[in-house]
Amino acid sequence: MTLQRLGIIGAGGIAKVALSTLARDQAAPLALTSILVPPAFASQATALLDSLGDGLAKSRVVRTDLAAFLDDKPQVVAECASHTAVQEFGPPILDAGCDLIVVSIGSLSDDALFNKLERAAKNGKSRLVLVSGAIGGIDALVAARLSGLESVVYTGRKPPNAWRGTPAEKLVDLAGLKEPVTFFEGTARAAAQEYPFNANVAATLGLAGIGFEATRVRLVADPGVSRNVHEFAVRSGCGDFSIKLEGRPSPDNPKTSLMAGYSVARELLNRVGTVVI
Ligand SMILES: NC(=O)c1ccc[n+]([C@@H]2O[C@H](COP(=O)([O-])OP(=O)(O)OC[C@H]3O[C@@H](n4cnc5c(N)ncnc54)[C@H](O)[C@@H]3O)[C@@H](O)[C@H]2O)c1
């Protein structure tokens, strides 16, 4: 059944790109779009829905509590908010029989949360869907896993300022850097836990590929780049490949890559269209 009733958690940079792209490219408006946000973000959510109007959905509502949101009977919910939102709302949404698309994938480096979501999905006969977010090539990585993976090595490279507010600040003189510095080398699990706000790509690669412990991660502060650069190299039974992606920042949230919002849009368009690609 194609998507008619859509739930969204969050109304920030990713939700805006995902919903505006859906409104632009879908063949016909949805019956309903319901957004769940904390009360402090209700006016932001209302403004987003008002800006998209009937082209997005015939009925558009903002909810600030989960019960009212579930009463709207969304068929699919896309989380575009935060790790906390996945923890708080993920299990009851899946339990209610509603598919959950997750973009805050760093949250899933917590095994207990991941297991809880899986149990809720089994119980609710629903699905937990992980989008590729800021990185590409997840289809190839999963195919490579099925053939047998030997190694997955990820390098996350950002301008020094982008690492402010992280433990990198104590390890590197970010303001004075003249050369690239690798300030972290370790597992995807450690990267996701020590750098939670930069954890989404490492966690996505860990989940799609060889696991959180075996995926090797390098984090680099590089004064020579102006964008976030994600690279990963794979050796596997079906072939070796590497992917490099230079993300442009979202104009609404410079810490977020635009690609992540479009990856949610892709998932939603696949659910309203007749061809899935
Ligand atoms: N998978 C990836 O590669 C990838 C890439 C970039 C960002 N992300 C993740 O996507 C998420 C959203 O990013 P963004 O750039 O849209 O952030 P943002 O700060 O622009 O927007 C987040 C929005 O979520 C809502 N919100 C905040 N706290 C909430 C809560 N507890 N419950 C429900 N809603 C809440 C608010 O509307 C807020 O504006 C973040 O968790 C970020 O880490 C993932």
PDB file of C-alpha atoms and ligand atoms in Angstrom:
ATOM      1  CA  MET A   1       0.000   0.000   0.000  1.00  0.00           C
ATOM      2  CA  THR A   2       1.484   3.379  -0.921  1.00  0.00           C
ATOM      3  CA  LEU A   3       1.974   5.973   1.765  1.00  0.00           C
ATOM      4  CA  GLN A   4      -0.985   8.261   2.562  1.00  0.00           C
ATOM      5  CA  ARG A   5      -0.555   9.111   6.249  1.00  0.00           C
ATOM      6  CA  LEU A   6       2.941  10.292   7.191  1.00  0.00           C
ATOM      7  CA  GLY A   7       4.356  11.065  10.624  1.00  0.00           C
ATOM      8  CA  ILE A   8       7.545  13.109  11.095  1.00  0.00           C
ATOM      9  CA  ILE A   9       9.469  13.623  14.325  1.00  0.00           C
ATOM     10  CA  GLY A  10      11.284  16.968  14.262  1.00  0.00           C
ATOM     11  CA  ALA A  11      10.993  20.111  12.168  1.00  0.00           C
ATOM     12  CA  GLY A  12      14.634  21.170  11.741  1.00  0.00           C
ATOM     13  CA  GLY A  13      17.028  21.063   8.791  1.00  0.00           C
ATOM     14  CA  ILE A  14      16.518  17.405   7.806  1.00  0.00           C
ATOM     15  CA  ALA A  15      12.714  17.459   8.141  1.00  0.00           C
ATOM     16  CA  LYS A  16      12.568  20.607   5.995  1.00  0.00           C
ATOM     17  CA  VAL A  17      14.624  19.130   3.140  1.00  0.00           C
ATOM     18  CA  ALA A  18      12.746  15.813   3.290  1.00  0.00           C
ATOM     19  CA  LEU A  19       9.241  17.318   3.338  1.00  0.00           C
ATOM     20  CA  SER A  20       9.877  20.056   0.777  1.00  0.00           C
ATOM     21  CA  THR A  21      11.366  17.510  -1.642  1.00  0.00           C
ATOM     22  CA  LEU A  22       8.422  15.164  -1.099  1.00  0.00           C
ATOM     23  CA  ALA A  23       5.950  18.015  -1.710  1.00  0.00           C
ATOM     24  CA  ARG A  24       7.811  18.970  -4.904  1.00  0.00           C
ATOM     25  CA  ASP A  25       8.222  15.478  -6.393  1.00  0.00           C
ATOM     26  CA  GLN A  26       5.272  13.350  -5.278  1.00  0.00           C
ATOM     27  CA  ALA A  27       2.521  12.753  -7.858  1.00  0.00           C
ATOM     28  CA  ALA A  28      -0.321  13.697  -5.522  1.00  0.00           C
ATOM     29  CA  PRO A  29      -0.592  15.191  -2.028  1.00  0.00           C
ATOM     30  CA  LEU A  30      -0.673  12.864   0.976  1.00  0.00           C
ATOM     31  CA  ALA A  31      -3.894  12.564   2.983  1.00  0.00           C
ATOM     32  CA  LEU A  32      -2.081  13.620   6.183  1.00  0.00           C
ATOM     33  CA  THR A  33       1.233  14.819   7.529  1.00  0.00           C
ATOM     34  CA  SER A  34       1.542  14.954  11.302  1.00  0.00           C
ATOM     35  CA  ILE A  35       4.666  16.348  12.991  1.00  0.00           C
ATOM     36  CA  LEU A  36       5.645  15.442  16.559  1.00  0.00           C
ATOM     37  CA  VAL A  37       7.866  17.951  18.391  1.00  0.00           C
ATOM     38  CA  PRO A  38       8.386  19.158  21.969  1.00  0.00           C
ATOM     39  CA  PRO A  39       6.189  22.204  22.789  1.00  0.00           C
ATOM     40  CA  ALA A  40       9.155  24.580  22.384  1.00  0.00           C
ATOM     41  CA  PHE A  41       9.391  23.595  18.681  1.00  0.00           C
ATOM     42  CA  ALA A  42       5.642  23.675  17.871  1.00  0.00           C
ATOM     43  CA  SER A  43       5.768  27.074  16.131  1.00  0.00           C
ATOM     44  CA  GLN A  44       8.764  25.910  14.024  1.00  0.00           C
ATOM     45  CA  ALA A  45       6.760  22.836  12.952  1.00  0.00           C
ATOM     46  CA  THR A  46       3.653  24.892  12.176  1.00  0.00           C
ATOM     47  CA  ALA A  47       5.707  27.298  10.046  1.00  0.00           C
ATOM     48  CA  LEU A  48       7.216  24.373   8.116  1.00  0.00           C
ATOM     49  CA  LEU A  49       3.809  22.812   7.389  1.00  0.00           C
ATOM     50  CA  ASP A  50       2.312  26.208   6.469  1.00  0.00           C
ATOM     51  CA  SER A  51       5.149  26.864   4.019  1.00  0.00           C
ATOM     52  CA  LEU A  52       4.440  23.567   2.206  1.00  0.00           C
ATOM     53  CA  GLY A  53       0.643  23.740   2.289  1.00  0.00           C
ATOM     54  CA  ASP A  54      -1.687  21.531   0.248  1.00  0.00           C
ATOM     55  CA  GLY A  55       1.125  20.402  -2.041  1.00  0.00           C
ATOM     56  CA  LEU A  56       2.421  18.275   0.825  1.00  0.00           C
ATOM     57  CA  ALA A  57      -0.813  16.957   2.355  1.00  0.00           C
ATOM     58  CA  LYS A  58      -4.518  17.747   2.490  1.00  0.00           C
ATOM     59  CA  SER A  59      -4.444  17.642   6.286  1.00  0.00           C
ATOM     60  CA  ARG A  60      -1.451  18.928   8.299  1.00  0.00           C
ATOM     61  CA  VAL A  61      -1.143  18.849  12.081  1.00  0.00           C
ATOM     62  CA  VAL A  62       1.458  19.482  14.769  1.00  0.00           C
ATOM     63  CA  ARG A  63       1.411  17.291  17.874  1.00  0.00           C
ATOM     64  CA  THR A  64       3.318  17.706  21.093  1.00  0.00           C
ATOM     65  CA  ASP A  65       2.404  14.398  22.668  1.00  0.00           C
ATOM     66  CA  LEU A  66       2.899  10.884  21.418  1.00  0.00           C
ATOM     67  CA  ALA A  67      -0.643   9.633  22.103  1.00  0.00           C
ATOM     68  CA  ALA A  68      -2.206  12.321  19.880  1.00  0.00           C
ATOM     69  CA  PHE A  69       0.459  11.654  17.217  1.00  0.00           C
ATOM     70  CA  LEU A  70      -0.339   7.920  17.178  1.00  0.00           C
ATOM     71  CA  ASP A  71      -4.073   8.717  17.105  1.00  0.00           C
ATOM     72  CA  ASP A  72      -3.380  10.311  13.712  1.00  0.00           C
ATOM     73  CA  LYS A  73      -2.633   6.732  12.528  1.00  0.00           C
ATOM     74  CA  PRO A  74       0.547   7.400  10.551  1.00  0.00           C
ATOM     75  CA  GLN A  75       1.541   4.415   8.377  1.00  0.00           C
ATOM     76  CA  VAL A  76       5.175   5.480   8.490  1.00  0.00           C
ATOM     77  CA  VAL A  77       7.084   7.774  10.841  1.00  0.00           C
ATOM     78  CA  ALA A  78      10.365   9.412   9.849  1.00  0.00           C
ATOM     79  CA  GLU A  79      12.558  10.409  12.785  1.00  0.00           C
ATOM     80  CA  CYS A  80      14.410  13.623  11.848  1.00  0.00           C
ATOM     81  CA  ALA A  81      15.137  14.901  15.348  1.00  0.00           C
ATOM     82  CA  SER A  82      17.688  13.553  17.807  1.00  0.00           C
ATOM     83  CA  HIS A  83      19.113  10.550  19.621  1.00  0.00           C
ATOM     84  CA  THR A  84      16.744  11.301  22.534  1.00  0.00           C
ATOM     85  CA  ALA A  85      13.753  11.169  20.201  1.00  0.00           C
ATOM     86  CA  VAL A  86      14.791   7.696  18.974  1.00  0.00           C
ATOM     87  CA  GLN A  87      15.088   6.490  22.578  1.00  0.00           C
ATOM     88  CA  GLU A  88      11.813   8.028  23.720  1.00  0.00           C
ATOM     89  CA  PHE A  89       9.514   7.520  20.744  1.00  0.00           C
ATOM     90  CA  GLY A  90      11.080   4.692  18.707  1.00  0.00           C
ATOM     91  CA  PRO A  91       9.867   1.690  20.747  1.00  0.00           C
ATOM     92  CA  PRO A  92       6.205   2.780  21.203  1.00  0.00           C
ATOM     93  CA  ILE A  93       5.901   3.795  17.534  1.00  0.00           C
ATOM     94  CA  LEU A  94       7.172   0.412  16.296  1.00  0.00           C
ATOM     95  CA  ASP A  95       5.048  -1.354  18.913  1.00  0.00           C
ATOM     96  CA  ALA A  96       2.000   0.445  17.499  1.00  0.00           C
ATOM     97  CA  GLY A  97       2.607  -1.242  14.122  1.00  0.00           C
ATOM     98  CA  CYS A  98       4.059   1.791  12.395  1.00  0.00           C
ATOM     99  CA  ASP A  99       7.281   1.618  10.344  1.00  0.00           C
ATOM    100  CA  LEU A 100      10.007   3.891  11.710  1.00  0.00           C
ATOM    101  CA  ILE A 101      12.597   5.533   9.457  1.00  0.00           C
ATOM    102  CA  VAL A 102      15.596   6.596  11.533  1.00  0.00           C
ATOM    103  CA  VAL A 103      18.169   9.228  10.568  1.00  0.00           C
ATOM    104  CA  SER A 104      19.785   9.685  14.036  1.00  0.00           C
ATOM    105  CA  ILE A 105      21.616   6.411  13.518  1.00  0.00           C
ATOM    106  CA  GLY A 106      24.405   7.199  15.993  1.00  0.00           C
ATOM    107  CA  SER A 107      21.859   6.406  18.707  1.00  0.00           C
ATOM    108  CA  LEU A 108      21.914   2.767  17.570  1.00  0.00           C
ATOM    109  CA  SER A 109      25.501   2.288  18.777  1.00  0.00           C
ATOM    110  CA  ASP A 110      23.714   1.612  22.080  1.00  0.00           C
ATOM    111  CA  ASP A 111      23.038  -2.135  21.772  1.00  0.00           C
ATOM    112  CA  ALA A 112      20.323  -2.044  24.434  1.00  0.00           C
ATOM    113  CA  LEU A 113      18.371   0.560  22.438  1.00  0.00           C
ATOM    114  CA  PHE A 114      18.875  -1.306  19.167  1.00  0.00           C
ATOM    115  CA  ASN A 115      17.612  -4.557  20.732  1.00  0.00           C
ATOM    116  CA  LYS A 116      14.626  -2.758  22.231  1.00  0.00           C
ATOM    117  CA  LEU A 117      13.697  -1.308  18.832  1.00  0.00           C
ATOM    118  CA  GLU A 118      14.044  -4.714  17.183  1.00  0.00           C
ATOM    119  CA  ARG A 119      11.800  -6.335  19.806  1.00  0.00           C
ATOM    120  CA  ALA A 120       9.206  -3.546  19.401  1.00  0.00           C
ATOM    121  CA  ALA A 121       9.241  -3.989  15.603  1.00  0.00           C
ATOM    122  CA  LYS A 122       8.733  -7.761  15.924  1.00  0.00           C
ATOM    123  CA  ASN A 123       5.929  -7.195  18.380  1.00  0.00           C
ATOM    124  CA  GLY A 124       4.209  -4.545  16.261  1.00  0.00           C
ATOM    125  CA  LYS A 125       4.880  -6.354  12.929  1.00  0.00           C
ATOM    126  CA  SER A 126       6.507  -3.126  11.775  1.00  0.00           C
ATOM    127  CA  ARG A 127       9.920  -2.275  10.352  1.00  0.00           C
ATOM    128  CA  LEU A 128      12.899  -0.251  11.487  1.00  0.00           C
ATOM    129  CA  VAL A 129      14.348   1.451   8.392  1.00  0.00           C
ATOM    130  CA  LEU A 130      17.832   2.991   8.479  1.00  0.00           C
ATOM    131  CA  VAL A 131      18.526   5.578   5.779  1.00  0.00           C
ATOM    132  CA  SER A 132      21.991   6.128   4.346  1.00  0.00           C
ATOM    133  CA  GLY A 133      22.088   9.718   5.673  1.00  0.00           C
ATOM    134  CA  ALA A 134      25.229  11.712   4.924  1.00  0.00           C
ATOM    135  CA  ILE A 135      27.030   8.788   3.247  1.00  0.00           C
ATOM    136  CA  GLY A 136      26.367   6.800   0.071  1.00  0.00           C
ATOM    137  CA  GLY A 137      27.187   3.304  -1.105  1.00  0.00           C
ATOM    138  CA  ILE A 138      25.334   1.489   1.676  1.00  0.00           C
ATOM    139  CA  ASP A 139      23.751  -0.795  -0.951  1.00  0.00           C
ATOM    140  CA  ALA A 140      27.229  -1.878  -2.102  1.00  0.00           C
ATOM    141  CA  LEU A 141      28.462  -2.285   1.471  1.00  0.00           C
ATOM    142  CA  VAL A 142      25.562  -4.563   2.390  1.00  0.00           C
ATOM    143  CA  ALA A 143      26.077  -6.606  -0.810  1.00  0.00           C
ATOM    144  CA  ALA A 144      29.775  -6.872   0.073  1.00  0.00           C
ATOM    145  CA  ARG A 145      28.873  -8.072   3.582  1.00  0.00           C
ATOM    146  CA  LEU A 146      26.764 -10.840   2.086  1.00  0.00           C
ATOM    147  CA  SER A 147      29.801 -11.969   0.066  1.00  0.00           C
ATOM    148  CA  GLY A 148      32.080 -11.852   3.139  1.00  0.00           C
ATOM    149  CA  LEU A 149      33.795  -8.678   4.373  1.00  0.00           C
ATOM    150  CA  GLU A 150      37.512  -8.497   5.104  1.00  0.00           C
ATOM    151  CA  SER A 151      37.745  -4.878   6.202  1.00  0.00           C
ATOM    152  CA  VAL A 152      35.886  -1.569   6.339  1.00  0.00           C
ATOM    153  CA  VAL A 153      37.892   1.572   7.096  1.00  0.00           C
ATOM    154  CA  TYR A 154      36.167   4.939   7.429  1.00  0.00           C
ATOM    155  CA  THR A 155      37.853   8.353   7.487  1.00  0.00           C
ATOM    156  CA  GLY A 156      35.815  11.376   8.568  1.00  0.00           C
ATOM    157  CA  ARG A 157      37.534  14.629   7.638  1.00  0.00           C
ATOM    158  CA  LYS A 158      36.194  18.039   8.660  1.00  0.00           C
ATOM    159  CA  PRO A 159      37.493  21.602   8.898  1.00  0.00           C
ATOM    160  CA  PRO A 160      39.004  22.232  12.356  1.00  0.00           C
ATOM    161  CA  ASN A 161      36.109  24.466  13.449  1.00  0.00           C
ATOM    162  CA  ALA A 162      33.620  21.672  12.823  1.00  0.00           C
ATOM    163  CA  TRP A 163      35.236  19.686  15.662  1.00  0.00           C
ATOM    164  CA  ARG A 164      34.600  22.438  18.249  1.00  0.00           C
ATOM    165  CA  GLY A 165      32.575  21.217  21.205  1.00  0.00           C
ATOM    166  CA  THR A 166      33.977  17.676  20.869  1.00  0.00           C
ATOM    167  CA  PRO A 167      36.830  15.933  22.751  1.00  0.00           C
ATOM    168  CA  ALA A 168      39.067  16.865  19.767  1.00  0.00           C
ATOM    169  CA  GLU A 169      39.317  20.339  21.298  1.00  0.00           C
ATOM    170  CA  LYS A 170      41.444  18.938  24.129  1.00  0.00           C
ATOM    171  CA  LEU A 171      43.609  16.810  21.813  1.00  0.00           C
ATOM    172  CA  VAL A 172      44.426  19.330  19.093  1.00  0.00           C
ATOM    173  CA  ASP A 173      45.024  23.089  18.862  1.00  0.00           C
ATOM    174  CA  LEU A 174      42.142  23.491  16.410  1.00  0.00           C
ATOM    175  CA  ALA A 175      42.700  27.233  15.894  1.00  0.00           C
ATOM    176  CA  GLY A 176      46.392  26.861  15.067  1.00  0.00           C
ATOM    177  CA  LEU A 177      46.299  23.830  12.739  1.00  0.00           C
ATOM    178  CA  LYS A 178      48.382  24.117   9.558  1.00  0.00           C
ATOM    179  CA  GLU A 179      48.324  20.410   8.556  1.00  0.00           C
ATOM    180  CA  PRO A 180      45.664  17.680   8.820  1.00  0.00           C
ATOM    181  CA  VAL A 181      45.752  15.849  12.163  1.00  0.00           C
ATOM    182  CA  THR A 182      44.218  12.454  12.894  1.00  0.00           C
ATOM    183  CA  PHE A 183      43.058  12.824  16.471  1.00  0.00           C
ATOM    184  CA  PHE A 184      41.033   9.592  16.745  1.00  0.00           C
ATOM    185  CA  GLU A 185      41.680   6.058  15.539  1.00  0.00           C
ATOM    186  CA  GLY A 186      39.563   3.230  16.846  1.00  0.00           C
ATOM    187  CA  THR A 187      36.394   1.223  16.450  1.00  0.00           C
ATOM    188  CA  ALA A 188      33.090   2.543  15.114  1.00  0.00           C
ATOM    189  CA  ARG A 189      31.636   1.867  18.577  1.00  0.00           C
ATOM    190  CA  ALA A 190      34.221   4.094  20.309  1.00  0.00           C
ATOM    191  CA  ALA A 191      33.838   6.793  17.629  1.00  0.00           C
ATOM    192  CA  ALA A 192      30.051   6.822  18.023  1.00  0.00           C
ATOM    193  CA  GLN A 193      30.275   6.994  21.803  1.00  0.00           C
ATOM    194  CA  GLU A 194      33.101   9.550  22.122  1.00  0.00           C
ATOM    195  CA  TYR A 195      31.865  11.780  19.266  1.00  0.00           C
ATOM    196  CA  PRO A 196      28.068  11.306  19.477  1.00  0.00           C
ATOM    197  CA  PHE A 197      27.196  14.352  17.358  1.00  0.00           C
ATOM    198  CA  ASN A 198      29.453  13.100  14.569  1.00  0.00           C
ATOM    199  CA  ALA A 199      28.536   9.449  15.037  1.00  0.00           C
ATOM    200  CA  ASN A 200      25.886   8.894  12.407  1.00  0.00           C
ATOM    201  CA  VAL A 201      28.123   7.851   9.524  1.00  0.00           C
ATOM    202  CA  ALA A 202      30.391   5.594  11.621  1.00  0.00           C
ATOM    203  CA  ALA A 203      27.312   3.917  13.095  1.00  0.00           C
ATOM    204  CA  THR A 204      25.662   3.481   9.682  1.00  0.00           C
ATOM    205  CA  LEU A 205      28.796   1.820   8.302  1.00  0.00           C
ATOM    206  CA  GLY A 206      29.064  -0.394  11.396  1.00  0.00           C
ATOM    207  CA  LEU A 207      25.466  -1.561  11.104  1.00  0.00           C
ATOM    208  CA  ALA A 208      25.526  -2.097   7.333  1.00  0.00           C
ATOM    209  CA  GLY A 209      28.940  -3.727   7.224  1.00  0.00           C
ATOM    210  CA  ILE A 210      31.269  -5.621   9.506  1.00  0.00           C
ATOM    211  CA  GLY A 211      29.895  -4.453  12.870  1.00  0.00           C
ATOM    212  CA  PHE A 212      30.751  -1.730  15.377  1.00  0.00           C
ATOM    213  CA  GLU A 213      33.877  -3.415  16.750  1.00  0.00           C
ATOM    214  CA  ALA A 214      35.516  -4.433  13.467  1.00  0.00           C
ATOM    215  CA  THR A 215      34.828  -1.194  11.523  1.00  0.00           C
ATOM    216  CA  ARG A 216      37.932   0.983  11.800  1.00  0.00           C
ATOM    217  CA  VAL A 217      37.449   4.747  12.088  1.00  0.00           C
ATOM    218  CA  ARG A 218      39.843   7.678  11.672  1.00  0.00           C
ATOM    219  CA  LEU A 219      38.694  11.203  12.493  1.00  0.00           C
ATOM    220  CA  VAL A 220      40.710  14.058  11.027  1.00  0.00           C
ATOM    221  CA  ALA A 221      40.775  17.832  11.561  1.00  0.00           C
ATOM    222  CA  ASP A 222      41.925  19.233   8.233  1.00  0.00           C
ATOM    223  CA  PRO A 223      42.514  22.951   7.593  1.00  0.00           C
ATOM    224  CA  GLY A 224      42.683  22.142   3.863  1.00  0.00           C
ATOM    225  CA  VAL A 225      38.984  21.244   3.522  1.00  0.00           C
ATOM    226  CA  SER A 226      35.944  23.475   3.709  1.00  0.00           C
ATOM    227  CA  ARG A 227      33.312  20.724   3.714  1.00  0.00           C
ATOM    228  CA  ASN A 228      32.766  17.475   5.601  1.00  0.00           C
ATOM    229  CA  VAL A 229      34.476  14.683   3.665  1.00  0.00           C
ATOM    230  CA  HIS A 230      33.413  11.084   4.264  1.00  0.00           C
ATOM    231  CA  GLU A 231      35.520   8.267   2.799  1.00  0.00           C
ATOM    232  CA  PHE A 232      35.340   4.543   3.301  1.00  0.00           C
ATOM    233  CA  ALA A 233      37.288   1.648   1.836  1.00  0.00           C
ATOM    234  CA  VAL A 234      35.995  -1.914   1.665  1.00  0.00           C
ATOM    235  CA  ARG A 235      37.680  -5.241   0.945  1.00  0.00           C
ATOM    236  CA  SER A 236      35.302  -8.130   0.403  1.00  0.00           C
ATOM    237  CA  GLY A 237      34.627 -11.455  -1.268  1.00  0.00           C
ATOM    238  CA  CYS A 238      32.807  -9.804  -4.179  1.00  0.00           C
ATOM    239  CA  GLY A 239      35.217  -6.945  -4.740  1.00  0.00           C
ATOM    240  CA  ASP A 240      37.038  -3.994  -3.259  1.00  0.00           C
ATOM    241  CA  PHE A 241      35.833  -0.410  -3.473  1.00  0.00           C
ATOM    242  CA  SER A 242      36.145   2.984  -1.890  1.00  0.00           C
ATOM    243  CA  ILE A 243      33.732   5.870  -1.752  1.00  0.00           C
ATOM    244  CA  LYS A 244      34.445   9.533  -1.119  1.00  0.00           C
ATOM    245  CA  LEU A 245      31.685  12.023  -0.525  1.00  0.00           C
ATOM    246  CA  GLU A 246      32.120  15.754   0.076  1.00  0.00           C
ATOM    247  CA  GLY A 247      28.949  16.915   1.757  1.00  0.00           C
ATOM    248  CA  ARG A 248      27.506  20.394   1.434  1.00  0.00           C
ATOM    249  CA  PRO A 249      26.117  21.732   4.709  1.00  0.00           C
ATOM    250  CA  SER A 250      22.409  22.327   5.174  1.00  0.00           C
ATOM    251  CA  PRO A 251      21.628  26.080   5.007  1.00  0.00           C
ATOM    252  CA  ASP A 252      19.264  25.623   7.972  1.00  0.00           C
ATOM    253  CA  ASN A 253      21.754  23.749  10.143  1.00  0.00           C
ATOM    254  CA  PRO A 254      25.414  24.031   9.038  1.00  0.00           C
ATOM    255  CA  LYS A 255      26.314  21.047  11.251  1.00  0.00           C
ATOM    256  CA  THR A 256      24.085  18.779   9.136  1.00  0.00           C
ATOM    257  CA  SER A 257      24.866  17.574   5.649  1.00  0.00           C
ATOM    258  CA  LEU A 258      22.233  18.284   3.008  1.00  0.00           C
ATOM    259  CA  MET A 259      22.587  14.716   1.738  1.00  0.00           C
ATOM    260  CA  ALA A 260      20.995  13.360   4.931  1.00  0.00           C
ATOM    261  CA  GLY A 261      17.720  15.229   4.302  1.00  0.00           C
ATOM    262  CA  TYR A 262      17.633  14.023   0.706  1.00  0.00           C
ATOM    263  CA  SER A 263      18.223  10.437   1.846  1.00  0.00           C
ATOM    264  CA  VAL A 264      15.032  10.700   3.928  1.00  0.00           C
ATOM    265  CA  ALA A 265      13.257  12.241   0.911  1.00  0.00           C
ATOM    266  CA  ARG A 266      14.367   9.266  -1.204  1.00  0.00           C
ATOM    267  CA  GLU A 267      12.911   6.795   1.295  1.00  0.00           C
ATOM    268  CA  LEU A 268       9.609   8.706   1.418  1.00  0.00           C
ATOM    269  CA  LEU A 269       9.359   9.059  -2.375  1.00  0.00           C
ATOM    270  CA  ASN A 270       9.981   5.317  -2.702  1.00  0.00           C
ATOM    271  CA  ARG A 271       6.974   4.805  -0.456  1.00  0.00           C
ATOM    272  CA  VAL A 272       4.610   7.062  -2.455  1.00  0.00           C
ATOM    273  CA  GLY A 273       5.781   6.033  -5.910  1.00  0.00           C
ATOM    274  CA  THR A 274       5.288   2.871  -7.931  1.00  0.00           C
ATOM    275  CA  VAL A 275       8.978   2.371  -8.742  1.00  0.00           C
ATOM    276  CA  VAL A 276      11.469   1.905  -5.914  1.00  0.00           C
ATOM    277  CA  ILE A 277      15.037   3.056  -6.613  1.00  0.00           C
TER     278      ILE A 277
HETATM  279  N1  LIG B   1      22.440   9.696   9.380  1.00  0.00           N
HETATM  280  C1  LIG B   1      23.195  10.748   9.088  1.00  0.00           C
HETATM  281  O1  LIG B   1      24.167  10.660   8.334  1.00  0.00           O
HETATM  282  C2  LIG B   1      22.863  12.084   9.692  1.00  0.00           C
HETATM  283  C3  LIG B   1      23.422  13.241   9.135  1.00  0.00           C
HETATM  284  C4  LIG B   1      23.106  14.464   9.695  1.00  0.00           C
HETATM  285  C5  LIG B   1      22.280  14.534  10.829  1.00  0.00           C
HETATM  286  N2  LIG B   1      21.782  13.386  11.355  1.00  0.00           N
HETATM  287  C6  LIG B   1      20.922  13.432  12.556  1.00  0.00           C
HETATM  288  O2  LIG B   1      19.639  13.887  12.189  1.00  0.00           O
HETATM  289  C7  LIG B   1      19.013  14.492  13.318  1.00  0.00           C
HETATM  290  C8  LIG B   1      18.300  15.780  12.889  1.00  0.00           C
HETATM  291  O3  LIG B   1      19.248  16.655  12.320  1.00  0.00           O
HETATM  292  P1  LIG B   1      18.825  18.155  11.906  1.00  0.00           P
HETATM  293  O4  LIG B   1      19.975  18.720  11.185  1.00  0.00           O
HETATM  294  O5  LIG B   1      17.491  18.157  11.279  1.00  0.00           O
HETATM  295  O6  LIG B   1      18.755  18.834  13.345  1.00  0.00           O
HETATM  296  P2  LIG B   1      18.055  20.228  13.709  1.00  0.00           P
HETATM  297  O7  LIG B   1      18.687  20.639  14.998  1.00  0.00           O
HETATM  298  O8  LIG B   1      18.066  21.173  12.554  1.00  0.00           O
HETATM  299  O9  LIG B   1      16.536  19.817  13.957  1.00  0.00           O
HETATM  300  C9  LIG B   1      16.140  18.912  14.942  1.00  0.00           C
HETATM  301  C10 LIG B   1      14.675  19.206  15.224  1.00  0.00           C
HETATM  302  O10 LIG B   1      14.117  18.130  15.978  1.00  0.00           O
HETATM  303  C11 LIG B   1      13.102  18.626  16.841  1.00  0.00           C
HETATM  304  N3  LIG B   1      13.414  18.126  18.189  1.00  0.00           N
HETATM  305  C12 LIG B   1      14.395  18.479  19.031  1.00  0.00           C
HETATM  306  N4  LIG B   1      14.381  17.699  20.134  1.00  0.00           N
HETATM  307  C13 LIG B   1      13.362  16.820  19.951  1.00  0.00           C
HETATM  308  C14 LIG B   1      12.820  15.760  20.737  1.00  0.00           C
HETATM  309  N5  LIG B   1      13.340  15.416  21.924  1.00  0.00           N
HETATM  310  N6  LIG B   1      11.761  15.090  20.247  1.00  0.00           N
HETATM  311  C15 LIG B   1      11.222  15.392  19.036  1.00  0.00           C
HETATM  312  N7  LIG B   1      11.698  16.384  18.258  1.00  0.00           N
HETATM  313  C16 LIG B   1      12.747  17.082  18.722  1.00  0.00           C
HETATM  314  C17 LIG B   1      13.066  20.131  16.680  1.00  0.00           C
HETATM  315  O11 LIG B   1      12.046  20.436  15.755  1.00  0.00           O
HETATM  316  C18 LIG B   1      14.414  20.454  16.072  1.00  0.00           C
HETATM  317  O12 LIG B   1      14.333  21.606  15.290  1.00  0.00           O
HETATM  318  C19 LIG B   1      20.121  14.684  14.368  1.00  0.00           C
HETATM  319  O13 LIG B   1      19.990  13.686  15.376  1.00  0.00           O
HETATM  320  C20 LIG B   1      21.395  14.435  13.594  1.00  0.00           C
HETATM  321  O14 LIG B   1      22.418  13.833  14.397  1.00  0.00           O
HETATM  322  C21 LIG B   1      22.034  12.187  10.792  1.00  0.00           C
END
